[in-house]
Short mmCIF file of N, CA and C in Angstrom, two decimals:
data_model
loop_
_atom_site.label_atom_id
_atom_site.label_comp_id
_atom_site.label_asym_id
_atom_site.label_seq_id
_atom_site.Cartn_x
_atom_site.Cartn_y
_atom_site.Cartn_z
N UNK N 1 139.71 -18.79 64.14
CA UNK N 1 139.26 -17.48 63.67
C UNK N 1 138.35 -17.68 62.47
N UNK N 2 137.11 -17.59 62.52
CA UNK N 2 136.37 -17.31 61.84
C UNK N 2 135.67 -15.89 60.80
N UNK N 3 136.27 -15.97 59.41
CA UNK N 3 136.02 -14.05 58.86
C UNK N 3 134.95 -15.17 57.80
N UNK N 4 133.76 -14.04 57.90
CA UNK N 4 132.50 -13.99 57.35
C UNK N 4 132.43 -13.12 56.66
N UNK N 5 132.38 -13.33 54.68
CA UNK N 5 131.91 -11.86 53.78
C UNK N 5 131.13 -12.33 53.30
N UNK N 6 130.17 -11.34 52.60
CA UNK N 6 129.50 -11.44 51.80
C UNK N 6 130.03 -11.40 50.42
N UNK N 7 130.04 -11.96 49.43
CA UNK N 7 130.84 -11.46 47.83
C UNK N 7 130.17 -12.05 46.74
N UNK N 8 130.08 -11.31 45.64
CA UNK N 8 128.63 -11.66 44.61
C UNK N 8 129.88 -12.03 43.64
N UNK N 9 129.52 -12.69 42.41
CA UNK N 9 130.20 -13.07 41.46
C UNK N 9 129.98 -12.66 40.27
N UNK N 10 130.25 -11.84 39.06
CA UNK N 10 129.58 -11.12 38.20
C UNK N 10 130.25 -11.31 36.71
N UNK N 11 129.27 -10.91 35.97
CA UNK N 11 129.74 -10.83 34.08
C UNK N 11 129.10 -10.04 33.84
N UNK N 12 129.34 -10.42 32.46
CA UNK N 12 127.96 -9.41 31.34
C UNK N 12 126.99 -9.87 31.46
N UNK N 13 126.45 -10.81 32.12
CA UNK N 13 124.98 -11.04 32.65
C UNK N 13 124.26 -9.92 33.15
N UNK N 14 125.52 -9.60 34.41
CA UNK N 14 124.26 -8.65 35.11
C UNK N 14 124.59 -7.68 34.81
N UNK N 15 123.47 -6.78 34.22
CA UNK N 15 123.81 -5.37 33.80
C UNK N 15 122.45 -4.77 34.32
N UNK N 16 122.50 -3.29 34.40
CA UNK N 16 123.09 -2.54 35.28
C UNK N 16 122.95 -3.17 36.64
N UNK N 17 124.21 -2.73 37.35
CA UNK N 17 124.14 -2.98 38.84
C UNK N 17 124.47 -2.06 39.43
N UNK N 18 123.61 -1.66 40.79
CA UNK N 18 123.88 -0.22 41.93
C UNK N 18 124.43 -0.68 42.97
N UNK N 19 125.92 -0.24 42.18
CA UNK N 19 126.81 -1.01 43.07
C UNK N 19 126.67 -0.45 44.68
N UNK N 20 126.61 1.25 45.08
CA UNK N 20 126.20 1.85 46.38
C UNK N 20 124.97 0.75 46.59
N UNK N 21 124.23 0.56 46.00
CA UNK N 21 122.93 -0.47 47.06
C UNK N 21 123.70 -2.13 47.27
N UNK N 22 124.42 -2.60 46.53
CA UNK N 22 125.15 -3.48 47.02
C UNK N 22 125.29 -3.68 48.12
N UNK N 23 126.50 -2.39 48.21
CA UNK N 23 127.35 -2.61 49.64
C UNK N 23 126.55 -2.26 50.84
N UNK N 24 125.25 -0.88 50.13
CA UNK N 24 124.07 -1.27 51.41
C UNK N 24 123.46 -2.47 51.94
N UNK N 25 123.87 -3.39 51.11
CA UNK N 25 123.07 -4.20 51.12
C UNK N 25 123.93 -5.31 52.13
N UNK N 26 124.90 -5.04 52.29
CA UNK N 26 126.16 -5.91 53.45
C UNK N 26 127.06 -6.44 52.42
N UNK N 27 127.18 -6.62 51.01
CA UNK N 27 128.07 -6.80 50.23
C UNK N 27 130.01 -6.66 50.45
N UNK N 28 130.62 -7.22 51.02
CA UNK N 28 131.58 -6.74 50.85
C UNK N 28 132.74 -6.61 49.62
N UNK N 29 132.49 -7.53 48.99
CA UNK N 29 133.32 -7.15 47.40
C UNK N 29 132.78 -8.45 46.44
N UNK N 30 133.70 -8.75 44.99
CA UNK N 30 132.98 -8.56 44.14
C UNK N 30 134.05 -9.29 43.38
N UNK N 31 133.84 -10.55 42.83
CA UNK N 31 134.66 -11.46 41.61
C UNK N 31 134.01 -11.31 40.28
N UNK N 32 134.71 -10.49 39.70
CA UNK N 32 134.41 -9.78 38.16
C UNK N 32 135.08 -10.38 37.38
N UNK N 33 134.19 -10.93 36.07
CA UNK N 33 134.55 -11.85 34.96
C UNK N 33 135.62 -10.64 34.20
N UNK N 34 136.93 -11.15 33.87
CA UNK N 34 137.58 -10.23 33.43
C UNK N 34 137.46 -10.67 31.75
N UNK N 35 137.20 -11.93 31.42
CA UNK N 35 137.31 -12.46 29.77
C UNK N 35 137.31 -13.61 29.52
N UNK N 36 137.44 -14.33 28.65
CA UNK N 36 137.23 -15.58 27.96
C UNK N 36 137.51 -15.59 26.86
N UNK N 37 138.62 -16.86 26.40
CA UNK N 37 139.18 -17.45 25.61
C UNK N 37 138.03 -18.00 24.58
N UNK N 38 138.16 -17.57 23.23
CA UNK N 38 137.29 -18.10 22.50
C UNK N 38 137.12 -19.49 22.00
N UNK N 39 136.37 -20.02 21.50
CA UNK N 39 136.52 -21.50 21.42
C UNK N 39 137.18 -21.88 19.94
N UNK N 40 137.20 -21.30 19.15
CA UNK N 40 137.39 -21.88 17.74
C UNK N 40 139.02 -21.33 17.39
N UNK N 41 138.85 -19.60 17.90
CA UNK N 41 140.20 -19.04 17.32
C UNK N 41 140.91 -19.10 18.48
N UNK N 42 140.42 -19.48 20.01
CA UNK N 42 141.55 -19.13 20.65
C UNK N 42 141.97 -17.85 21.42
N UNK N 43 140.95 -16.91 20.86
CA UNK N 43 141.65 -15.13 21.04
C UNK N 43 141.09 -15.11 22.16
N UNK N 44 141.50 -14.30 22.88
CA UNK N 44 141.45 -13.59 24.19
C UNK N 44 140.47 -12.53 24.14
N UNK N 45 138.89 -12.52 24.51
CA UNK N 45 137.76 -11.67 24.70
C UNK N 45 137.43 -11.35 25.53
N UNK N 46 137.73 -9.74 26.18
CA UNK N 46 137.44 -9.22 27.50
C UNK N 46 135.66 -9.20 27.38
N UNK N 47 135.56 -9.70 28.60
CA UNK N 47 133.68 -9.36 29.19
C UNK N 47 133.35 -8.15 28.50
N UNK N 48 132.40 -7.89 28.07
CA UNK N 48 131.99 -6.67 28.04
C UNK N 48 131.38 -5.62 28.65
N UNK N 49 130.70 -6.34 30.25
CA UNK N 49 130.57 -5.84 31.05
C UNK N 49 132.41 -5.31 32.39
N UNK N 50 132.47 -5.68 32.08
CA UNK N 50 133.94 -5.97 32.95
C UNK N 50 134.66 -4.21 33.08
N UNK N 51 134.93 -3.66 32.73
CA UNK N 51 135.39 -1.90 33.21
C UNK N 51 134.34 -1.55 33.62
N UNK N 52 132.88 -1.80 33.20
CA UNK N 52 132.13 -0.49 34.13
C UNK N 52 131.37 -1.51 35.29
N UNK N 53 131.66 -2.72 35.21
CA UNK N 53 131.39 -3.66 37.04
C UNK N 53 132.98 -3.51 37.66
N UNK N 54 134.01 -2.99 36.61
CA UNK N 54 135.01 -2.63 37.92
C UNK N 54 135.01 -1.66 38.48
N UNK N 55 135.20 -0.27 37.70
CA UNK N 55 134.84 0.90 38.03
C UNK N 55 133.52 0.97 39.12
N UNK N 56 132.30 0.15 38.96
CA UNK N 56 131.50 0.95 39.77
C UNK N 56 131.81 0.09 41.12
N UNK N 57 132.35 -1.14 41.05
CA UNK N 57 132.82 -1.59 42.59
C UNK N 57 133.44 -1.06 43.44
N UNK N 58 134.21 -0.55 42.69
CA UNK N 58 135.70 0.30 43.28
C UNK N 58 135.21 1.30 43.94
N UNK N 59 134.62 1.99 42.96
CA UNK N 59 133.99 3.08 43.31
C UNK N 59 133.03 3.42 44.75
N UNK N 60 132.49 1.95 44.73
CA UNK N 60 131.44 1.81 46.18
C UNK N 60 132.30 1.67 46.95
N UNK N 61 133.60 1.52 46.59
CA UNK N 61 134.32 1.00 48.03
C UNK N 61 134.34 -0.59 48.28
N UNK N 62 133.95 -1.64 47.42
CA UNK N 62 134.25 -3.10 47.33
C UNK N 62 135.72 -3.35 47.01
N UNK N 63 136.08 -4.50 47.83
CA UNK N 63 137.13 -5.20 47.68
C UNK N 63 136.75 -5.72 46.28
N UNK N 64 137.75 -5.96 45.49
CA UNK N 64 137.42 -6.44 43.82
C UNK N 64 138.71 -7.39 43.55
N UNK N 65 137.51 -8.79 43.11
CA UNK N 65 138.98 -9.79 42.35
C UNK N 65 138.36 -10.37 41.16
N UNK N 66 139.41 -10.68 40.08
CA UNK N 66 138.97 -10.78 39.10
C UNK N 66 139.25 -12.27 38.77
#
């Protein structure tokens, strides 16, 4: 059995994204940078793109993993 998706990989790189032209686009979902560990202190830094590339995935209807 062979399953074929399409799935983009994302951060705060890419900003803005239309997520509806995505999934026009044959997109089926979407690995969203959720954060990163800082290097010096250690602390835990959510993406800053990361709620509004989840929200608008979701929103298109993409499968979403983080």
């Amino acid at each position: 059995m062979t399953i074929k998706e399409k799935i983009v990989d994302v951060s705060y790189a890419q900003k803005p994204i239309n997520w509806k032209k995505v999934k026009r686009d044959g997109i089926s979902g979407a690995i969203i940078r959720i954060g990163f560990r800082a290097y010096l202190s250690g602390a835990l830094i959510e993406d800053a793109m990361f709620r509004a590339h989840y929200r608008g995935a979701k929103a298109a209807g993409l499968k979403v993993g983080v």
